mmCIF file with all atom_site columns, C-alpha atoms in Angstrom:
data_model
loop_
_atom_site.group_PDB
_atom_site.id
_atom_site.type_symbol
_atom_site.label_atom_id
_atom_site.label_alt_id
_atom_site.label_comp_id
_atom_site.label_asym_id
_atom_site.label_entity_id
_atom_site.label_seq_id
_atom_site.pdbx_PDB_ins_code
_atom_site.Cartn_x
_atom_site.Cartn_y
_atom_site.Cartn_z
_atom_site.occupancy
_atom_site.B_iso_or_equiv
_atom_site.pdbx_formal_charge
_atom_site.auth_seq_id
_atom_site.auth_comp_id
_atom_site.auth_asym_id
_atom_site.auth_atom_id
_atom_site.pdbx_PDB_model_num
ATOM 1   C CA . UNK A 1 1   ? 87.706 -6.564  -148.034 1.00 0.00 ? 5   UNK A CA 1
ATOM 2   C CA . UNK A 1 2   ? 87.648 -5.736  -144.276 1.00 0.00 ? 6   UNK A CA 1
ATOM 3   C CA . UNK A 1 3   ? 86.045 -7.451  -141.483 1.00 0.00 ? 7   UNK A CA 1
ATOM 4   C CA . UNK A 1 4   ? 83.531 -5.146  -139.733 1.00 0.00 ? 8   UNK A CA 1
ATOM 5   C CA . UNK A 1 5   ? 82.382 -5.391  -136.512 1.00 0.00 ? 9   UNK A CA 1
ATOM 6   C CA . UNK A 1 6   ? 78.346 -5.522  -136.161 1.00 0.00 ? 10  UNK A CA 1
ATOM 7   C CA . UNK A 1 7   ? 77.601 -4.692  -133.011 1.00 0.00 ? 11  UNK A CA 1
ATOM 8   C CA . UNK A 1 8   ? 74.008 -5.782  -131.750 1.00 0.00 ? 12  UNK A CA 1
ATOM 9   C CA . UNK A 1 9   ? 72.243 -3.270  -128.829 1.00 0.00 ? 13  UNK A CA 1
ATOM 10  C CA . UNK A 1 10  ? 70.449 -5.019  -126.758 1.00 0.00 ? 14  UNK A CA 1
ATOM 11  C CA . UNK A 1 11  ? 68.194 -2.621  -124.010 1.00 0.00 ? 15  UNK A CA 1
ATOM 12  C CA . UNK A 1 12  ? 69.251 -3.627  -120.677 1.00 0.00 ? 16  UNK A CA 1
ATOM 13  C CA . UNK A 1 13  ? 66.360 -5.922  -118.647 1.00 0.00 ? 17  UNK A CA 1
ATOM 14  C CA . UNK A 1 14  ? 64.957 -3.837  -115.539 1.00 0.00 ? 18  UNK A CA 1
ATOM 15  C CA . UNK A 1 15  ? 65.634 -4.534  -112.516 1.00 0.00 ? 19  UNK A CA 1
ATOM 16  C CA . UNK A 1 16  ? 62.905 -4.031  -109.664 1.00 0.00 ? 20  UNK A CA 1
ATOM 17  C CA . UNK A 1 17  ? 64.988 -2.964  -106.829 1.00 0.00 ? 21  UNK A CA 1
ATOM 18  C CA . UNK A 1 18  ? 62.125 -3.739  -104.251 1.00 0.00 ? 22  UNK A CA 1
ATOM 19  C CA . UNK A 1 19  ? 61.613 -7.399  -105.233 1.00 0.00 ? 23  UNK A CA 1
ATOM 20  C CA . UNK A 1 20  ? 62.626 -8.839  -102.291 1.00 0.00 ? 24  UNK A CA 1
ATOM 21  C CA . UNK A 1 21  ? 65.117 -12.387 -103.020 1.00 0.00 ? 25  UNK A CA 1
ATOM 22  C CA . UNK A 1 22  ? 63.233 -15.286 -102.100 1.00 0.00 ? 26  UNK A CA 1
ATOM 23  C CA . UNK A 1 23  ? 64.808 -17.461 -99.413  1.00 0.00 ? 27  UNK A CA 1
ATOM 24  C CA . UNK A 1 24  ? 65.799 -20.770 -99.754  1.00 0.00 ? 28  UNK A CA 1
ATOM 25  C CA . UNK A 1 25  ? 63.367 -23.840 -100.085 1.00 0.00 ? 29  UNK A CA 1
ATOM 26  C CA . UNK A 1 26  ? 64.749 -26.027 -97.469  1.00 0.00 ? 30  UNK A CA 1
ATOM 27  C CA . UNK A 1 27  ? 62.797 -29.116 -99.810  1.00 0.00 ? 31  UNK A CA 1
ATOM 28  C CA . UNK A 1 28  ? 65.154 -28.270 -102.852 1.00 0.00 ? 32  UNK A CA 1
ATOM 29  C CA . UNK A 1 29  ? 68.082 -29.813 -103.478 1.00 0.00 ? 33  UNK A CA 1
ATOM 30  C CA . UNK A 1 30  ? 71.940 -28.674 -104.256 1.00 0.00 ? 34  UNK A CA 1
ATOM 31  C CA . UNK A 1 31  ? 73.618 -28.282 -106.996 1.00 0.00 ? 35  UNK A CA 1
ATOM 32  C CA . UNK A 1 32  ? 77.565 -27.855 -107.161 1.00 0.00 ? 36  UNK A CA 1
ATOM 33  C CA . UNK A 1 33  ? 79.280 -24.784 -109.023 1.00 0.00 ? 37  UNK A CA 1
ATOM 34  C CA . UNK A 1 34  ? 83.327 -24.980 -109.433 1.00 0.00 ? 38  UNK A CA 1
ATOM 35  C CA . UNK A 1 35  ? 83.255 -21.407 -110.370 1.00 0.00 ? 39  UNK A CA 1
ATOM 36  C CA . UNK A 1 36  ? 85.353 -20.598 -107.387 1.00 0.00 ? 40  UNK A CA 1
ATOM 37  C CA . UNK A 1 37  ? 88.051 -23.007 -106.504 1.00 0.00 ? 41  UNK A CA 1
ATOM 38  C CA . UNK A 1 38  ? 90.868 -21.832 -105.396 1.00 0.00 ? 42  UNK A CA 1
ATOM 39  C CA . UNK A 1 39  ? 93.685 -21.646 -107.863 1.00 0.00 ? 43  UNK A CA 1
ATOM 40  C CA . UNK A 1 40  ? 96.140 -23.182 -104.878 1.00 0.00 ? 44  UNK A CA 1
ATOM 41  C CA . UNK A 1 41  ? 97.423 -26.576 -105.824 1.00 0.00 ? 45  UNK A CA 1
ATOM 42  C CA . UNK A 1 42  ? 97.509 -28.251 -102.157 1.00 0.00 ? 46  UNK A CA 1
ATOM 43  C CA . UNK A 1 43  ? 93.530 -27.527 -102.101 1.00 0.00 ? 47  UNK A CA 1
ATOM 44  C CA . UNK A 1 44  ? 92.322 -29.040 -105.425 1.00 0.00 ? 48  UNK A CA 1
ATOM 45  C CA . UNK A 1 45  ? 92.156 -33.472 -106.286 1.00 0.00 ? 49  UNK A CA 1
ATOM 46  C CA . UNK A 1 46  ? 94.877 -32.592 -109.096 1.00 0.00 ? 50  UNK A CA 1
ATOM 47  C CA . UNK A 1 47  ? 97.406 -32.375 -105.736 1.00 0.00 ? 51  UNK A CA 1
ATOM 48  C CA . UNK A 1 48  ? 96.437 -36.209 -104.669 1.00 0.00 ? 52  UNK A CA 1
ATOM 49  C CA . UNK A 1 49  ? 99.142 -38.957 -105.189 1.00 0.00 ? 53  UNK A CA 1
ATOM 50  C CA . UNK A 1 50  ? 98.286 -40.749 -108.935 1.00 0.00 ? 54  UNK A CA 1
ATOM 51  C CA . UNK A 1 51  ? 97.837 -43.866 -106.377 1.00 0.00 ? 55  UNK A CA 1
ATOM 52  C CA . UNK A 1 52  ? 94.925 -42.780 -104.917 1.00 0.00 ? 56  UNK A CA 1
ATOM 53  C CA . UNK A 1 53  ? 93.409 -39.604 -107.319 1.00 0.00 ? 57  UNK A CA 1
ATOM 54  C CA . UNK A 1 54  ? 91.294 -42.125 -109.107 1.00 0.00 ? 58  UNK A CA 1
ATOM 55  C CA . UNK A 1 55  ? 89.772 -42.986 -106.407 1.00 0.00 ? 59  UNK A CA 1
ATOM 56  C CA . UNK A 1 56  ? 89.380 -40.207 -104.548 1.00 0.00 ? 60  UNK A CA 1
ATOM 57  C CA . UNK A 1 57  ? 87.595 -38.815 -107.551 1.00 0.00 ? 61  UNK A CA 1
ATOM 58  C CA . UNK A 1 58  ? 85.365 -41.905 -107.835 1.00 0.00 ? 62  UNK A CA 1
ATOM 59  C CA . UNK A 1 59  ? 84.652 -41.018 -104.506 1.00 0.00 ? 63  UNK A CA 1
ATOM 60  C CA . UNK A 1 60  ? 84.089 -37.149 -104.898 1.00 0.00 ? 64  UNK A CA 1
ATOM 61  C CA . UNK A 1 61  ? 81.662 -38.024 -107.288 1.00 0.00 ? 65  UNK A CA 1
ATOM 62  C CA . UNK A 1 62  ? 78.995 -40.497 -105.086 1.00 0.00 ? 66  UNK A CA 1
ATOM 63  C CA . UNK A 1 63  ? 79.288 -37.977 -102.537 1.00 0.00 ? 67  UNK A CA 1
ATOM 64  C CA . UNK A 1 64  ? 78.480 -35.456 -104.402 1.00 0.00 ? 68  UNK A CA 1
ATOM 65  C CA . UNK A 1 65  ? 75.541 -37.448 -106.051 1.00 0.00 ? 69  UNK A CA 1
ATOM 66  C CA . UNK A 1 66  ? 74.369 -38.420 -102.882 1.00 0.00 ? 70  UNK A CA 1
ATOM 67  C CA . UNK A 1 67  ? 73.988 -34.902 -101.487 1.00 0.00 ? 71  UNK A CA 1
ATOM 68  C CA . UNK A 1 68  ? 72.559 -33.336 -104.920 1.00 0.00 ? 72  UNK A CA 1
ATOM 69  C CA . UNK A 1 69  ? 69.593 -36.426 -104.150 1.00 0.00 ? 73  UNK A CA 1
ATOM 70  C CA . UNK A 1 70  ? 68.824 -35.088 -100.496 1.00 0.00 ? 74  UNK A CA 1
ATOM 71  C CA . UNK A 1 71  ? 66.908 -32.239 -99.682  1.00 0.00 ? 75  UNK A CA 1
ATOM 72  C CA . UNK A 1 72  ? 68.363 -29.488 -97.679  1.00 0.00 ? 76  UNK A CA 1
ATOM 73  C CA . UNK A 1 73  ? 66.880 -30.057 -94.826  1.00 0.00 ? 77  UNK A CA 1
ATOM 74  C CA . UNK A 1 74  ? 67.987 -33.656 -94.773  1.00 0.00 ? 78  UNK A CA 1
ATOM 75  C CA . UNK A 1 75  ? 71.457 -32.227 -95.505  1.00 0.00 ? 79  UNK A CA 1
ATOM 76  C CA . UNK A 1 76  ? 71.493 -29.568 -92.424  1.00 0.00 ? 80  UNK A CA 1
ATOM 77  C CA . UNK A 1 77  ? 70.139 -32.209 -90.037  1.00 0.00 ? 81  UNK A CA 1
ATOM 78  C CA . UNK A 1 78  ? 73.018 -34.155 -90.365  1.00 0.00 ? 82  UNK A CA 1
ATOM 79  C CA . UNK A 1 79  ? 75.624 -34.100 -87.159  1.00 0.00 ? 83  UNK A CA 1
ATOM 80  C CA . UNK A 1 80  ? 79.006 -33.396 -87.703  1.00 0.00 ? 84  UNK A CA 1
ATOM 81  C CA . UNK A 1 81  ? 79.690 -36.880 -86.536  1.00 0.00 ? 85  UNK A CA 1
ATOM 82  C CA . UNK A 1 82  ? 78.251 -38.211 -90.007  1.00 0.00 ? 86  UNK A CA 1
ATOM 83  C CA . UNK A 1 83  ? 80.470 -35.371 -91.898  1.00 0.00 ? 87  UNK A CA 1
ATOM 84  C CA . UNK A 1 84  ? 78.485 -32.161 -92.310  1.00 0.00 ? 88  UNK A CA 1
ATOM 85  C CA . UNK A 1 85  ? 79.911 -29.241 -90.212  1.00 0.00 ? 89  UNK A CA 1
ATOM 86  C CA . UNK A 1 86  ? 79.602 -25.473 -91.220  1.00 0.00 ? 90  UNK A CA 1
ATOM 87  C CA . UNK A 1 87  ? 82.503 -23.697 -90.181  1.00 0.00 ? 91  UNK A CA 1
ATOM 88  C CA . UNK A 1 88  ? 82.986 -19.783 -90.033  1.00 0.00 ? 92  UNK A CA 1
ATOM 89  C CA . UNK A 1 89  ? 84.976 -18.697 -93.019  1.00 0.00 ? 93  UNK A CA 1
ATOM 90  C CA . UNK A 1 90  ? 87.308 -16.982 -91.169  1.00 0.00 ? 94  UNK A CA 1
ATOM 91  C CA . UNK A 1 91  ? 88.868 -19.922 -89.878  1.00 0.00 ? 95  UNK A CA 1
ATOM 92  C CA . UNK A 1 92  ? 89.494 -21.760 -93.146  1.00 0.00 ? 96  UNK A CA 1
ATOM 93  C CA . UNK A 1 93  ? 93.131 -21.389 -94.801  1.00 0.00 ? 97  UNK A CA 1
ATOM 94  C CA . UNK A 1 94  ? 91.499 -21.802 -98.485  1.00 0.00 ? 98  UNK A CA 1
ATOM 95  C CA . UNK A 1 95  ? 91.161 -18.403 -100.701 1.00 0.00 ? 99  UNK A CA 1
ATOM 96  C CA . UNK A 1 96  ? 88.433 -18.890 -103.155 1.00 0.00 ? 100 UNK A CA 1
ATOM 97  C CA . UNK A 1 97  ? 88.539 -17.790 -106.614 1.00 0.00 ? 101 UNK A CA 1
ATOM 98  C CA . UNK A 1 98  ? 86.684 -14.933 -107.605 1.00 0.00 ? 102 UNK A CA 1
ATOM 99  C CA . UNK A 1 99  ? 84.361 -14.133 -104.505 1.00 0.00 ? 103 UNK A CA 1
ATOM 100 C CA . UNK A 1 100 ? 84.911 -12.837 -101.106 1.00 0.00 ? 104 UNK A CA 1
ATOM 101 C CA . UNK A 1 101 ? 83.085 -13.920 -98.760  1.00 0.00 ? 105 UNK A CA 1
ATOM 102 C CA . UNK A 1 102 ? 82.258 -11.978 -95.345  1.00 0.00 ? 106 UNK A CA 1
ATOM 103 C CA . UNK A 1 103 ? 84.187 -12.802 -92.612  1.00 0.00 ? 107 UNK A CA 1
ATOM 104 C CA . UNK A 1 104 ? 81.473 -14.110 -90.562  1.00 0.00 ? 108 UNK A CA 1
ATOM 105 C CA . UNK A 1 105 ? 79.738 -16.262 -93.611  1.00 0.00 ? 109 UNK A CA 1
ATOM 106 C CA . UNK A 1 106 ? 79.743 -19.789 -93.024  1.00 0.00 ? 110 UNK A CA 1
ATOM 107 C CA . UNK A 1 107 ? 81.562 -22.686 -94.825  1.00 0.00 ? 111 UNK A CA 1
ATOM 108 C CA . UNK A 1 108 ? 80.173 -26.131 -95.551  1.00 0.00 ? 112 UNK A CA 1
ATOM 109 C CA . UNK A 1 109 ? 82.394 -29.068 -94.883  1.00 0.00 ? 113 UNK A CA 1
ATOM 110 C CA . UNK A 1 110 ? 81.595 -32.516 -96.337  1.00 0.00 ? 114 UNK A CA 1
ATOM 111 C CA . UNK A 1 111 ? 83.224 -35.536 -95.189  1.00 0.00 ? 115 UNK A CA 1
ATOM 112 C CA . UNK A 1 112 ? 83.922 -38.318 -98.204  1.00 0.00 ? 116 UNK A CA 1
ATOM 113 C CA . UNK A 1 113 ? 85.761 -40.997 -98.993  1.00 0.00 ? 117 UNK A CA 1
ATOM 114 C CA . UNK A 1 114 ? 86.538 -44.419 -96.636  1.00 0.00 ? 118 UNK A CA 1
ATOM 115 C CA . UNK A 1 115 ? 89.313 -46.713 -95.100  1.00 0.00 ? 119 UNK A CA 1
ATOM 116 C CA . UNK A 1 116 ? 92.627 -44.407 -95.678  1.00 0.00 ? 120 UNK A CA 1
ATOM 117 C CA . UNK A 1 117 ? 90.973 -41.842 -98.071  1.00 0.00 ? 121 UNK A CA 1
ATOM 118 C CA . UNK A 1 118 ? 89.360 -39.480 -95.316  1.00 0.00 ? 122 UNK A CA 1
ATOM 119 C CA . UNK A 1 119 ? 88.899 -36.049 -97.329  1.00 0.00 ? 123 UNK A CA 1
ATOM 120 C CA . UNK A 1 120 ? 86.383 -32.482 -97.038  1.00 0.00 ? 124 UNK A CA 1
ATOM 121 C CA . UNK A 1 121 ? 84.591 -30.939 -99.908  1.00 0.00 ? 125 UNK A CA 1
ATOM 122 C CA . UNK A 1 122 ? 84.802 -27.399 -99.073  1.00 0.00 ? 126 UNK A CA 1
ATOM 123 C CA . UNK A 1 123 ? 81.675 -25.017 -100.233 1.00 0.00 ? 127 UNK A CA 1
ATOM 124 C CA . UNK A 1 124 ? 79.984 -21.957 -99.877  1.00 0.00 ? 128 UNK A CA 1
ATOM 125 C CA . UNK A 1 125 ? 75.949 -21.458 -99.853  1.00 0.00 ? 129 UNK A CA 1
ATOM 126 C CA . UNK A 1 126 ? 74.537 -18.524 -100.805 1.00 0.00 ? 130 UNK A CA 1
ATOM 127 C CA . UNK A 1 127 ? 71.416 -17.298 -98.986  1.00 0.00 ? 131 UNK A CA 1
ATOM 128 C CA . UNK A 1 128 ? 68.537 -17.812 -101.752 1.00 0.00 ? 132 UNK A CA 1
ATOM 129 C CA . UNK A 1 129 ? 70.516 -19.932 -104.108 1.00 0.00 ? 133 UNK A CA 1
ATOM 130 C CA . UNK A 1 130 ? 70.412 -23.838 -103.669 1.00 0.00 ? 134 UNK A CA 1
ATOM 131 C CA . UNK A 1 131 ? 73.904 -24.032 -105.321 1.00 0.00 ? 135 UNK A CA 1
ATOM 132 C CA . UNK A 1 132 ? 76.891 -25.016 -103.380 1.00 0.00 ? 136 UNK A CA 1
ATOM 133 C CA . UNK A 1 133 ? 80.201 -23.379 -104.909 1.00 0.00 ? 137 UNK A CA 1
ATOM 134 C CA . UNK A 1 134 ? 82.810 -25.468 -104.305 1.00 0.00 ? 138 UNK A CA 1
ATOM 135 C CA . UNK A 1 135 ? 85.788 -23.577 -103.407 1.00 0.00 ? 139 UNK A CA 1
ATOM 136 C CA . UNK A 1 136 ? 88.149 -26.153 -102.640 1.00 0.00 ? 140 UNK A CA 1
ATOM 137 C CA . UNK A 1 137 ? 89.197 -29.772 -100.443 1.00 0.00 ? 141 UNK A CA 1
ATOM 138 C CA . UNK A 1 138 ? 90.285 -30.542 -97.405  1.00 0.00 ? 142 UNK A CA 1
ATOM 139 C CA . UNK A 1 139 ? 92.595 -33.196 -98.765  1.00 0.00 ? 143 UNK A CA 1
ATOM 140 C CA . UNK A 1 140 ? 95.381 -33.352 -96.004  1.00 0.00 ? 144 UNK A CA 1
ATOM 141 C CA . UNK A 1 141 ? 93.262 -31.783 -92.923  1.00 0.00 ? 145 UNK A CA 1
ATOM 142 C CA . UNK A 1 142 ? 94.943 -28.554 -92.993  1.00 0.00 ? 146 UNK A CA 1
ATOM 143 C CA . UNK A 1 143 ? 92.353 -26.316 -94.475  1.00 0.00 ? 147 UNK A CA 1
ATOM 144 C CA . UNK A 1 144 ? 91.133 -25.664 -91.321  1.00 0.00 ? 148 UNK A CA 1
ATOM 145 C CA . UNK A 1 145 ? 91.603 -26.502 -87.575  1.00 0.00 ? 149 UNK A CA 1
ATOM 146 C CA . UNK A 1 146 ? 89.562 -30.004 -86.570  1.00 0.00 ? 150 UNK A CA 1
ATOM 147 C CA . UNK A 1 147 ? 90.162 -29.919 -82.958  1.00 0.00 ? 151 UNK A CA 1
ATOM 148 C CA . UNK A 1 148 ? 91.386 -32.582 -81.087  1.00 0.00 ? 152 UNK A CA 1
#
């Protein structure tokens, strides 16, 4: 006996076209997508010396916990000298998986880690969407230019 294939339509949901996207609630609260990190190596943990990966992920982790717990406008208050700093995508040297962004879209940098570990999540915020898509790390400061 054969195998058939049942195939289930489903009518497609409408969309109303004029709904406008609601923006933002500065109150809410991220959450982190890894949907698009880049495929390079040098831009991912899985590139960090075995020494210090454990670590570094340890570290990934509270960071990321600690962010996820603030509210965005907590988040976009902070001053680059505490480790938040959106940077225009066009200067970062990361290619994201699965999504271009424009050129003139901005990318969030997050400073973790502490003593020798000094490293950048990398993400991308979408306009109505409280979700920050990871898209890669700043592991040896050469995603993008720091300044001097």
């Amino acid at each position: 006996m054969k195998n058939k294939k049942i195939r289930v339509q489903r009518p497609l949901p409408k969309i109303n076209a004029d709904k406008k996207v609601p923006e933002l609630e500065t109150g809410d609260s991220p959450s982190f997508s890894f949907i698009h990190l880049t495929r390079s190596g040098k831009f991912r943990l899985e590139s960090l010396d075995p020494a210090v990966y454990e670590e570094a992920c340890a570290l990934f982790y509270e960071k990321m916990n600690q962010l996820s717990s603030e509210s965005w406008t907590n988040i976009l208050a902070q001053p680059k000298s505490e480790g938040t700093e959106k940077i225009d995508f066009r200067e970062i040297r990361i290619s994201p998986s699965g999504i271009r962004p424009a050129k003139d879209e901005g990318v969030w940098s997050f400073r973790f880690g502490k003593g020798k570990i000094d490293y950048r999540i990398l993400a991308i915020r979408k306009k109505a969407d409280p979700t920050l898509y990871v898209i890669g790390f700043d592991l040896a400061h050469n995603a993008y230019d720091h300044g001097s």
